[in-house]
JSON list of C-alpha atoms in Angstrom, two decimals:
[
{"chain": "A", "resi": 214, "resn": "UNK", "atom": "CA", "xyz": [53.52, -4.36, -31.49]},
{"chain": "A", "resi": 215, "resn": "UNK", "atom": "CA", "xyz": [49.92, -3.97, -31.01]},
{"chain": "A", "resi": 216, "resn": "UNK", "atom": "CA", "xyz": [48.06, -3.04, -27.17]},
{"chain": "A", "resi": 217, "resn": "UNK", "atom": "CA", "xyz": [46.12, -5.75, -26.50]},
{"chain": "A", "resi": 218, "resn": "UNK", "atom": "CA", "xyz": [45.13, -4.52, -22.82]},
{"chain": "A", "resi": 219, "resn": "UNK", "atom": "CA", "xyz": [42.69, -1.74, -24.90]},
{"chain": "A", "resi": 220, "resn": "UNK", "atom": "CA", "xyz": [41.16, -4.02, -27.21]},
{"chain": "A", "resi": 221, "resn": "UNK", "atom": "CA", "xyz": [39.91, -6.02, -24.76]},
{"chain": "A", "resi": 222, "resn": "UNK", "atom": "CA", "xyz": [39.03, -3.50, -22.29]},
{"chain": "A", "resi": 223, "resn": "UNK", "atom": "CA", "xyz": [36.86, -2.27, -24.94]},
{"chain": "A", "resi": 224, "resn": "UNK", "atom": "CA", "xyz": [35.08, -6.07, -25.35]},
{"chain": "A", "resi": 225, "resn": "UNK", "atom": "CA", "xyz": [35.05, -5.91, -21.42]},
{"chain": "A", "resi": 226, "resn": "UNK", "atom": "CA", "xyz": [32.80, -2.44, -21.40]},
{"chain": "A", "resi": 227, "resn": "UNK", "atom": "CA", "xyz": [31.13, -3.30, -24.30]},
{"chain": "A", "resi": 228, "resn": "UNK", "atom": "CA", "xyz": [29.59, -6.59, -22.43]},
{"chain": "A", "resi": 229, "resn": "UNK", "atom": "CA", "xyz": [28.86, -4.94, -19.34]},
{"chain": "A", "resi": 230, "resn": "UNK", "atom": "CA", "xyz": [27.14, -2.66, -21.06]},
{"chain": "A", "resi": 231, "resn": "UNK", "atom": "CA", "xyz": [24.99, -5.51, -23.07]},
{"chain": "A", "resi": 232, "resn": "UNK", "atom": "CA", "xyz": [24.47, -7.32, -20.22]},
{"chain": "A", "resi": 233, "resn": "UNK", "atom": "CA", "xyz": [23.19, -3.85, -18.43]},
{"chain": "A", "resi": 234, "resn": "UNK", "atom": "CA", "xyz": [20.91, -3.50, -20.76]},
{"chain": "A", "resi": 235, "resn": "UNK", "atom": "CA", "xyz": [19.78, -7.16, -20.53]},
{"chain": "A", "resi": 236, "resn": "UNK", "atom": "CA", "xyz": [18.97, -6.98, -17.48]},
{"chain": "A", "resi": 237, "resn": "UNK", "atom": "CA", "xyz": [17.08, -4.05, -17.38]},
{"chain": "A", "resi": 238, "resn": "UNK", "atom": "CA", "xyz": [14.69, -5.22, -19.84]},
{"chain": "A", "resi": 239, "resn": "UNK", "atom": "CA", "xyz": [14.24, -8.68, -17.99]},
{"chain": "A", "resi": 240, "resn": "UNK", "atom": "CA", "xyz": [13.39, -6.82, -14.73]},
{"chain": "A", "resi": 241, "resn": "UNK", "atom": "CA", "xyz": [11.04, -4.36, -15.93]},
{"chain": "A", "resi": 242, "resn": "UNK", "atom": "CA", "xyz": [9.25, -7.09, -18.35]},
{"chain": "A", "resi": 243, "resn": "UNK", "atom": "CA", "xyz": [9.08, -8.84, -15.00]},
{"chain": "A", "resi": 244, "resn": "UNK", "atom": "CA", "xyz": [7.74, -5.51, -13.20]},
{"chain": "A", "resi": 245, "resn": "UNK", "atom": "CA", "xyz": [4.77, -4.91, -16.20]},
{"chain": "A", "resi": 246, "resn": "UNK", "atom": "CA", "xyz": [4.12, -8.54, -16.06]},
{"chain": "A", "resi": 247, "resn": "UNK", "atom": "CA", "xyz": [2.67, -8.03, -12.24]},
{"chain": "A", "resi": 248, "resn": "UNK", "atom": "CA", "xyz": [-0.94, -7.67, -12.24]},
{"chain": "A", "resi": 249, "resn": "UNK", "atom": "CA", "xyz": [-1.94, -6.95, -8.59]},
{"chain": "A", "resi": 250, "resn": "UNK", "atom": "CA", "xyz": [-4.37, -9.09, -7.34]},
{"chain": "A", "resi": 251, "resn": "UNK", "atom": "CA", "xyz": [-6.30, -6.25, -5.37]},
{"chain": "A", "resi": 252, "resn": "UNK", "atom": "CA", "xyz": [-8.27, -8.62, -3.25]},
{"chain": "A", "resi": 253, "resn": "UNK", "atom": "CA", "xyz": [-5.49, -9.88, -1.54]},
{"chain": "A", "resi": 254, "resn": "UNK", "atom": "CA", "xyz": [-3.50, -6.27, -1.34]},
{"chain": "A", "resi": 255, "resn": "UNK", "atom": "CA", "xyz": [-2.85, -6.98, 1.91]},
{"chain": "A", "resi": 256, "resn": "UNK", "atom": "CA", "xyz": [-1.13, -10.01, 1.84]},
{"chain": "A", "resi": 257, "resn": "UNK", "atom": "CA", "xyz": [1.30, -8.42, -0.23]},
{"chain": "A", "resi": 258, "resn": "UNK", "atom": "CA", "xyz": [1.70, -5.57, 1.93]},
{"chain": "A", "resi": 259, "resn": "UNK", "atom": "CA", "xyz": [4.50, -4.06, 3.56]},
{"chain": "A", "resi": 260, "resn": "UNK", "atom": "CA", "xyz": [5.12, -7.00, 6.79]},
{"chain": "A", "resi": 261, "resn": "UNK", "atom": "CA", "xyz": [5.76, -5.48, 9.52]},
{"chain": "A", "resi": 262, "resn": "UNK", "atom": "CA", "xyz": [5.20, -5.95, 12.98]},
{"chain": "A", "resi": 263, "resn": "UNK", "atom": "CA", "xyz": [2.28, -3.47, 12.95]},
{"chain": "A", "resi": 264, "resn": "UNK", "atom": "CA", "xyz": [0.64, -5.32, 10.06]},
{"chain": "A", "resi": 265, "resn": "UNK", "atom": "CA", "xyz": [1.31, -8.95, 11.29]},
{"chain": "A", "resi": 266, "resn": "UNK", "atom": "CA", "xyz": [-1.73, -11.15, 12.19]},
{"chain": "A", "resi": 267, "resn": "UNK", "atom": "CA", "xyz": [-4.01, -7.82, 12.35]},
{"chain": "A", "resi": 268, "resn": "UNK", "atom": "CA", "xyz": [-6.71, -9.21, 9.51]},
{"chain": "A", "resi": 269, "resn": "UNK", "atom": "CA", "xyz": [-10.16, -9.79, 11.51]},
{"chain": "A", "resi": 270, "resn": "UNK", "atom": "CA", "xyz": [-12.50, -11.92, 8.67]},
{"chain": "A", "resi": 271, "resn": "UNK", "atom": "CA", "xyz": [-15.78, -12.44, 8.91]},
{"chain": "A", "resi": 272, "resn": "UNK", "atom": "CA", "xyz": [-17.24, -10.32, 11.33]},
{"chain": "A", "resi": 273, "resn": "UNK", "atom": "CA", "xyz": [-21.14, -9.39, 11.37]},
{"chain": "A", "resi": 274, "resn": "UNK", "atom": "CA", "xyz": [-21.60, -6.02, 10.02]},
{"chain": "A", "resi": 275, "resn": "UNK", "atom": "CA", "xyz": [-24.48, -5.36, 12.83]},
{"chain": "A", "resi": 276, "resn": "UNK", "atom": "CA", "xyz": [-26.15, -2.89, 10.34]},
{"chain": "A", "resi": 277, "resn": "UNK", "atom": "CA", "xyz": [-23.01, -0.51, 10.24]},
{"chain": "A", "resi": 278, "resn": "UNK", "atom": "CA", "xyz": [-21.07, 0.05, 7.38]},
{"chain": "A", "resi": 279, "resn": "UNK", "atom": "CA", "xyz": [-18.31, -1.38, 6.16]},
{"chain": "A", "resi": 280, "resn": "UNK", "atom": "CA", "xyz": [-14.58, -1.59, 4.58]},
{"chain": "A", "resi": 281, "resn": "UNK", "atom": "CA", "xyz": [-14.12, -3.60, 1.04]},
{"chain": "A", "resi": 282, "resn": "UNK", "atom": "CA", "xyz": [-10.08, -2.67, 1.05]},
{"chain": "A", "resi": 283, "resn": "UNK", "atom": "CA", "xyz": [-9.50, -1.60, -2.61]},
{"chain": "A", "resi": 284, "resn": "UNK", "atom": "CA", "xyz": [-12.73, -1.67, -3.28]},
{"chain": "A", "resi": 285, "resn": "UNK", "atom": "CA", "xyz": [-13.38, -5.13, -4.12]},
{"chain": "A", "resi": 286, "resn": "UNK", "atom": "CA", "xyz": [-11.87, -7.28, -0.61]},
{"chain": "A", "resi": 287, "resn": "UNK", "atom": "CA", "xyz": [-13.72, -8.85, 1.21]},
{"chain": "A", "resi": 288, "resn": "UNK", "atom": "CA", "xyz": [-16.15, -6.74, 3.93]},
{"chain": "A", "resi": 289, "resn": "UNK", "atom": "CA", "xyz": [-14.90, -6.24, 7.13]},
{"chain": "A", "resi": 290, "resn": "UNK", "atom": "CA", "xyz": [-16.82, -3.55, 9.82]},
{"chain": "A", "resi": 291, "resn": "UNK", "atom": "CA", "xyz": [-13.82, -1.71, 11.94]},
{"chain": "A", "resi": 292, "resn": "UNK", "atom": "CA", "xyz": [-11.08, -3.26, 9.41]},
{"chain": "A", "resi": 293, "resn": "UNK", "atom": "CA", "xyz": [-7.37, -3.20, 11.60]},
{"chain": "A", "resi": 294, "resn": "UNK", "atom": "CA", "xyz": [-5.69, -2.86, 7.89]},
{"chain": "A", "resi": 295, "resn": "UNK", "atom": "CA", "xyz": [-6.29, -0.87, 4.87]},
{"chain": "A", "resi": 296, "resn": "UNK", "atom": "CA", "xyz": [-4.36, -0.70, 1.47]},
{"chain": "A", "resi": 297, "resn": "UNK", "atom": "CA", "xyz": [-4.28, 3.10, 0.68]},
{"chain": "A", "resi": 298, "resn": "UNK", "atom": "CA", "xyz": [-2.05, 2.75, -2.40]},
{"chain": "A", "resi": 299, "resn": "UNK", "atom": "CA", "xyz": [-3.99, -0.37, -4.33]},
{"chain": "A", "resi": 300, "resn": "UNK", "atom": "CA", "xyz": [-2.49, -0.30, -7.75]},
{"chain": "A", "resi": 301, "resn": "UNK", "atom": "CA", "xyz": [1.21, -1.00, -5.97]},
{"chain": "A", "resi": 302, "resn": "UNK", "atom": "CA", "xyz": [0.49, -2.06, -2.40]},
{"chain": "A", "resi": 303, "resn": "UNK", "atom": "CA", "xyz": [2.96, 0.60, -1.35]},
{"chain": "A", "resi": 304, "resn": "UNK", "atom": "CA", "xyz": [1.07, 2.92, 1.49]},
{"chain": "A", "resi": 305, "resn": "UNK", "atom": "CA", "xyz": [-1.24, 0.30, 4.09]},
{"chain": "A", "resi": 306, "resn": "UNK", "atom": "CA", "xyz": [-2.80, 1.99, 7.51]},
{"chain": "A", "resi": 307, "resn": "UNK", "atom": "CA", "xyz": [-2.65, -1.02, 9.87]},
{"chain": "A", "resi": 308, "resn": "UNK", "atom": "CA", "xyz": [-2.83, -1.88, 13.67]},
{"chain": "A", "resi": 309, "resn": "UNK", "atom": "CA", "xyz": [-5.60, 0.45, 13.36]},
{"chain": "A", "resi": 310, "resn": "UNK", "atom": "CA", "xyz": [-7.57, 0.91, 16.68]},
{"chain": "A", "resi": 311, "resn": "UNK", "atom": "CA", "xyz": [-11.37, 2.02, 16.30]},
{"chain": "A", "resi": 312, "resn": "UNK", "atom": "CA", "xyz": [-12.66, 5.06, 18.46]},
{"chain": "A", "resi": 313, "resn": "UNK", "atom": "CA", "xyz": [-15.99, 5.36, 17.01]},
{"chain": "A", "resi": 314, "resn": "UNK", "atom": "CA", "xyz": [-17.38, 3.91, 14.58]},
{"chain": "A", "resi": 315, "resn": "UNK", "atom": "CA", "xyz": [-21.37, 5.06, 13.69]},
{"chain": "A", "resi": 316, "resn": "UNK", "atom": "CA", "xyz": [-23.46, 4.87, 10.68]},
{"chain": "A", "resi": 317, "resn": "UNK", "atom": "CA", "xyz": [-22.45, 7.86, 8.54]},
{"chain": "A", "resi": 318, "resn": "UNK", "atom": "CA", "xyz": [-18.84, 8.20, 9.76]},
{"chain": "A", "resi": 319, "resn": "UNK", "atom": "CA", "xyz": [-16.27, 6.06, 11.54]},
{"chain": "A", "resi": 320, "resn": "UNK", "atom": "CA", "xyz": [-12.95, 7.58, 13.68]},
{"chain": "A", "resi": 321, "resn": "UNK", "atom": "CA", "xyz": [-9.14, 5.32, 14.37]},
{"chain": "A", "resi": 322, "resn": "UNK", "atom": "CA", "xyz": [-5.75, 6.27, 14.94]},
{"chain": "A", "resi": 323, "resn": "UNK", "atom": "CA", "xyz": [-3.16, 3.67, 13.42]},
{"chain": "A", "resi": 324, "resn": "UNK", "atom": "CA", "xyz": [0.40, 3.52, 11.08]},
{"chain": "A", "resi": 325, "resn": "UNK", "atom": "CA", "xyz": [0.74, 4.08, 7.60]},
{"chain": "A", "resi": 326, "resn": "UNK", "atom": "CA", "xyz": [3.24, 1.84, 6.50]},
{"chain": "A", "resi": 327, "resn": "UNK", "atom": "CA", "xyz": [4.95, 2.56, 3.62]},
{"chain": "A", "resi": 328, "resn": "UNK", "atom": "CA", "xyz": [6.92, 0.24, 1.66]},
{"chain": "A", "resi": 329, "resn": "UNK", "atom": "CA", "xyz": [10.49, 0.71, -0.33]},
{"chain": "A", "resi": 330, "resn": "UNK", "atom": "CA", "xyz": [10.58, 2.43, -3.41]},
{"chain": "A", "resi": 331, "resn": "UNK", "atom": "CA", "xyz": [10.50, -0.16, -6.82]},
{"chain": "A", "resi": 332, "resn": "UNK", "atom": "CA", "xyz": [14.64, 0.35, -7.41]},
{"chain": "A", "resi": 333, "resn": "UNK", "atom": "CA", "xyz": [15.08, -0.88, -3.31]},
{"chain": "A", "resi": 334, "resn": "UNK", "atom": "CA", "xyz": [16.64, 2.13, -2.68]},
{"chain": "A", "resi": 335, "resn": "UNK", "atom": "CA", "xyz": [14.62, 3.84, 0.68]},
{"chain": "A", "resi": 336, "resn": "UNK", "atom": "CA", "xyz": [13.58, 2.07, 3.70]},
{"chain": "A", "resi": 337, "resn": "UNK", "atom": "CA", "xyz": [10.51, 1.51, 5.05]},
{"chain": "A", "resi": 338, "resn": "UNK", "atom": "CA", "xyz": [9.03, 3.82, 7.47]},
{"chain": "A", "resi": 339, "resn": "UNK", "atom": "CA", "xyz": [5.50, 4.00, 9.70]},
{"chain": "A", "resi": 340, "resn": "UNK", "atom": "CA", "xyz": [4.35, 7.22, 9.49]},
{"chain": "A", "resi": 341, "resn": "UNK", "atom": "CA", "xyz": [1.23, 7.84, 12.77]},
{"chain": "A", "resi": 342, "resn": "UNK", "atom": "CA", "xyz": [-2.22, 8.85, 11.80]},
{"chain": "A", "resi": 343, "resn": "UNK", "atom": "CA", "xyz": [-5.82, 9.62, 12.51]},
{"chain": "A", "resi": 344, "resn": "UNK", "atom": "CA", "xyz": [-8.45, 7.70, 10.08]},
{"chain": "A", "resi": 345, "resn": "UNK", "atom": "CA", "xyz": [-11.62, 8.71, 9.19]},
{"chain": "A", "resi": 346, "resn": "UNK", "atom": "CA", "xyz": [-14.03, 7.21, 7.17]},
{"chain": "A", "resi": 347, "resn": "UNK", "atom": "CA", "xyz": [-17.02, 8.78, 5.73]},
{"chain": "A", "resi": 348, "resn": "UNK", "atom": "CA", "xyz": [-19.61, 8.78, 2.43]},
{"chain": "A", "resi": 349, "resn": "UNK", "atom": "CA", "xyz": [-21.69, 5.14, 3.88]},
{"chain": "A", "resi": 350, "resn": "UNK", "atom": "CA", "xyz": [-23.52, 4.21, 0.21]},
{"chain": "A", "resi": 351, "resn": "UNK", "atom": "CA", "xyz": [-25.18, 0.67, -1.08]},
{"chain": "A", "resi": 352, "resn": "UNK", "atom": "CA", "xyz": [-22.64, -1.35, -2.62]},
{"chain": "A", "resi": 353, "resn": "UNK", "atom": "CA", "xyz": [-23.28, -5.17, -3.74]},
{"chain": "A", "resi": 354, "resn": "UNK", "atom": "CA", "xyz": [-26.23, -5.33, -1.79]},
{"chain": "A", "resi": 355, "resn": "UNK", "atom": "CA", "xyz": [-24.94, -3.60, 1.18]},
{"chain": "A", "resi": 356, "resn": "UNK", "atom": "CA", "xyz": [-23.25, -0.36, 2.81]},
{"chain": "A", "resi": 357, "resn": "UNK", "atom": "CA", "xyz": [-19.86, 0.44, 2.33]},
{"chain": "A", "resi": 358, "resn": "UNK", "atom": "CA", "xyz": [-18.06, 3.10, 3.22]},
{"chain": "A", "resi": 359, "resn": "UNK", "atom": "CA", "xyz": [-16.54, 5.26, 0.03]},
{"chain": "A", "resi": 360, "resn": "UNK", "atom": "CA", "xyz": [-14.31, 7.51, 1.66]},
{"chain": "A", "resi": 361, "resn": "UNK", "atom": "CA", "xyz": [-10.99, 7.66, 3.64]},
{"chain": "A", "resi": 362, "resn": "UNK", "atom": "CA", "xyz": [-9.51, 10.50, 5.34]},
{"chain": "A", "resi": 363, "resn": "UNK", "atom": "CA", "xyz": [-5.38, 10.27, 6.65]},
{"chain": "A", "resi": 364, "resn": "UNK", "atom": "CA", "xyz": [-4.32, 13.30, 8.96]},
{"chain": "A", "resi": 365, "resn": "UNK", "atom": "CA", "xyz": [-0.88, 12.81, 10.03]},
{"chain": "A", "resi": 366, "resn": "UNK", "atom": "CA", "xyz": [-0.13, 13.35, 13.56]},
{"chain": "A", "resi": 367, "resn": "UNK", "atom": "CA", "xyz": [3.84, 14.73, 12.89]},
{"chain": "A", "resi": 368, "resn": "UNK", "atom": "CA", "xyz": [6.03, 13.61, 9.71]},
{"chain": "A", "resi": 369, "resn": "UNK", "atom": "CA", "xyz": [4.04, 12.41, 6.58]},
{"chain": "A", "resi": 370, "resn": "UNK", "atom": "CA", "xyz": [5.35, 10.24, 3.60]},
{"chain": "A", "resi": 371, "resn": "UNK", "atom": "CA", "xyz": [4.30, 12.48, 0.50]},
{"chain": "A", "resi": 372, "resn": "UNK", "atom": "CA", "xyz": [4.14, 15.84, 1.99]},
{"chain": "A", "resi": 373, "resn": "UNK", "atom": "CA", "xyz": [0.98, 16.91, 2.52]},
{"chain": "A", "resi": 374, "resn": "UNK", "atom": "CA", "xyz": [-0.75, 17.12, 6.55]},
{"chain": "A", "resi": 375, "resn": "UNK", "atom": "CA", "xyz": [-4.37, 15.09, 4.99]},
{"chain": "A", "resi": 376, "resn": "UNK", "atom": "CA", "xyz": [-5.04, 12.57, 2.41]},
{"chain": "A", "resi": 377, "resn": "UNK", "atom": "CA", "xyz": [-8.37, 11.63, 0.92]},
{"chain": "A", "resi": 378, "resn": "UNK", "atom": "CA", "xyz": [-8.65, 8.42, -0.51]},
{"chain": "A", "resi": 379, "resn": "UNK", "atom": "CA", "xyz": [-11.45, 6.45, -2.60]},
{"chain": "A", "resi": 380, "resn": "UNK", "atom": "CA", "xyz": [-12.60, 3.08, -1.60]},
{"chain": "A", "resi": 381, "resn": "UNK", "atom": "CA", "xyz": [-15.47, 2.38, -3.83]}
]
């Protein structure tokens, strides 16, 4: 007498492995095919209450340096949202309130929102921080800040108390 249960178990495992491989390849292809549109990076950023309805478009610069989100976004004076990781839009400075905004630098406070990991694990989190814009330079016919320093007020998403970002 043959054990048909054993062969059925083997076929089930093969089918399960094949399904897992096809699913992984499909998900990887979709992920690699996605190219972030840096000009609209804020639209794809983590959507928490701190991010909703805070972008103010069309502000006059009044001779002050502007910020271009990910170096390509529309120029803004005193932006309330700045994308920190432009390649994957996983970290975004949100709810920024500017204490000082001058011709050489600007200082504000807000929250760094961190998105869930690409694999779907983890959770979204916010980290209070101070933001300092610096390095104004001529960019596309106007003056724009080219650097951002983030100093966390407690726990940090990447383990460093201070992080530097290139904006241009």
